[in-house]
Amino acid sequence: AQKVTQAQTEISVVEKEDVTLDCVYETRDTTYYLFWYKQPPSGELVFLIRRNSFDEQNEISGRYSWNFQKSTSSFNFTITASQVVDSAVYFCALSEARAYSGGGADGLTFGKGTHLIIQP
Amino acid sequence: DSGVTQTPKHLITATGQRVTLRCSPRSGDLSVYWYQQSLDQGLQFLIQYYNGEERAKGNILERFSAQQFPDLHSELNLSSLELGDSALYFCASSPLVGAPLTGELFFGEGSRLTVL
């Protein structure tokens, strides 16, 4: 079963619209961390946010906000008043205890990403 | 700038060949990860090293191998290359070890491999 699901493969909106990127995760662990990364057209992966499983407070950073809901195993990302520079692929990722991470890695399990296109 | 350096940035080679990708982690980071990003598979974890020792393996093919040297840089060796190996290969580093990972991974800019 996929551990991190980003059901939206591609989203296209017009500049200044608000847009929400969905992320649903699966884990049996009680302590885990969730991440969002941005991959602009230049290709590098840029860290956006980290959230631990015990902190369900929503977070806002400028035009970005994140809604973490354990009850629905979701960690959604909203961009308010989108701009062309927000165009990128956005990845949601999960870090859990090694017993639950399948490959035993300490690292991150990524979703397949959502390609966000902001049209001028 | 994440502080993680990967070389080469681009590489074009032919099927059956062997290539080596190099990664220098952030200063002080002991943990190095390799990921493969392809269009159909997304970001796949390949292998992790910590302070010179292999710590975890993911979906790494037998044709691929890696190592981490005493100076902590890492190399990913890809041999008997096939068309399907064309991908963006990322290296990431972290000062932390243990799961769950409580801090972010710092990614390099990637090495884009094209196999013709």
PDB file of C-alpha atoms in Angstrom, chain B residues 57-107:
ATOM      1  CA  LYS B  57      18.763  -0.232   1.476  1.00  0.00           C
ATOM      2  CA  GLY B  58      15.733   0.613  -0.528  1.00  0.00           C
ATOM      3  CA  ASN B  59      14.867  -0.194  -4.107  1.00  0.00           C
ATOM      4  CA  ILE B  60      18.428  -0.343  -5.331  1.00  0.00           C
ATOM      5  CA  LEU B  61      19.207  -2.639  -8.242  1.00  0.00           C
ATOM      6  CA  GLU B  62      22.044  -5.137  -8.020  1.00  0.00           C
ATOM      7  CA  ARG B  63      23.722  -3.309 -10.907  1.00  0.00           C
ATOM      8  CA  PHE B  64      23.990  -0.275  -8.640  1.00  0.00           C
ATOM      9  CA  SER B  65      26.323   0.127  -5.706  1.00  0.00           C
ATOM     10  CA  ALA B  66      27.414   2.904  -3.422  1.00  0.00           C
ATOM     11  CA  GLN B  67      29.939   3.710  -0.780  1.00  0.00           C
ATOM     12  CA  GLN B  68      30.774   6.454   1.661  1.00  0.00           C
ATOM     13  CA  PHE B  69      34.395   7.350   2.122  1.00  0.00           C
ATOM     14  CA  PRO B  70      36.262   8.421   5.281  1.00  0.00           C
ATOM     15  CA  ASP B  71      35.905  12.066   4.276  1.00  0.00           C
ATOM     16  CA  LEU B  72      32.135  11.385   4.169  1.00  0.00           C
ATOM     17  CA  HIS B  73      31.663  11.981   0.476  1.00  0.00           C
ATOM     18  CA  SER B  74      29.682   9.299  -1.264  1.00  0.00           C
ATOM     19  CA  GLU B  75      29.649   7.747  -4.696  1.00  0.00           C
ATOM     20  CA  LEU B  76      26.860   5.935  -6.470  1.00  0.00           C
ATOM     21  CA  ASN B  77      28.041   3.516  -9.134  1.00  0.00           C
ATOM     22  CA  LEU B  78      25.634   2.504 -11.877  1.00  0.00           C
ATOM     23  CA  SER B  79      26.715  -0.290 -14.206  1.00  0.00           C
ATOM     24  CA  SER B  80      25.366  -2.156 -17.228  1.00  0.00           C
ATOM     25  CA  LEU B  81      23.171   0.831 -17.807  1.00  0.00           C
ATOM     26  CA  GLU B  82      19.787   0.425 -19.403  1.00  0.00           C
ATOM     27  CA  LEU B  83      17.456   2.965 -20.969  1.00  0.00           C
ATOM     28  CA  GLY B  84      15.236   2.754 -17.933  1.00  0.00           C
ATOM     29  CA  ASP B  85      18.030   3.993 -15.699  1.00  0.00           C
ATOM     30  CA  SER B  86      17.638   7.455 -17.157  1.00  0.00           C
ATOM     31  CA  ALA B  87      16.605   9.579 -14.211  1.00  0.00           C
ATOM     32  CA  LEU B  88      17.542  12.344 -11.862  1.00  0.00           C
ATOM     33  CA  TYR B  89      19.667  11.021  -9.015  1.00  0.00           C
ATOM     34  CA  PHE B  90      19.604  12.973  -5.798  1.00  0.00           C
ATOM     35  CA  CYS B  91      21.927  12.872  -2.888  1.00  0.00           C
ATOM     36  CA  ALA B  92      20.754  14.160   0.464  1.00  0.00           C
ATOM     37  CA  SER B  93      22.443  14.540   3.785  1.00  0.00           C
ATOM     38  CA  SER B  94      21.416  14.902   7.375  1.00  0.00           C
ATOM     39  CA  PRO B  95      23.232  15.432  10.657  1.00  0.00           C
ATOM     40  CA  LEU B  96      20.773  13.081  12.258  1.00  0.00           C
ATOM     41  CA  VAL B  97      20.323   9.377  12.261  1.00  0.00           C
ATOM     42  CA  GLY B  98      17.523   7.249  13.537  1.00  0.00           C
ATOM     43  CA  ALA B  99      13.907   6.961  12.636  1.00  0.00           C
ATOM     44  CA  PRO B 100      11.679   8.735  12.519  1.00  0.00           C
ATOM     45  CA  LEU B 101      13.832  11.417  11.062  1.00  0.00           C
ATOM     46  CA  THR B 102      13.136  14.510  13.098  1.00  0.00           C
ATOM     47  CA  GLY B 103      14.806  16.952  10.764  1.00  0.00           C
ATOM     48  CA  GLU B 104      14.709  17.635   7.101  1.00  0.00           C
ATOM     49  CA  LEU B 105      16.991  16.101   4.537  1.00  0.00           C
ATOM     50  CA  PHE B 106      19.157  18.539   2.640  1.00  0.00           C
ATOM     51  CA  PHE B 107      19.183  17.714  -1.041  1.00  0.00           C
TER      52      PHE B 107
END
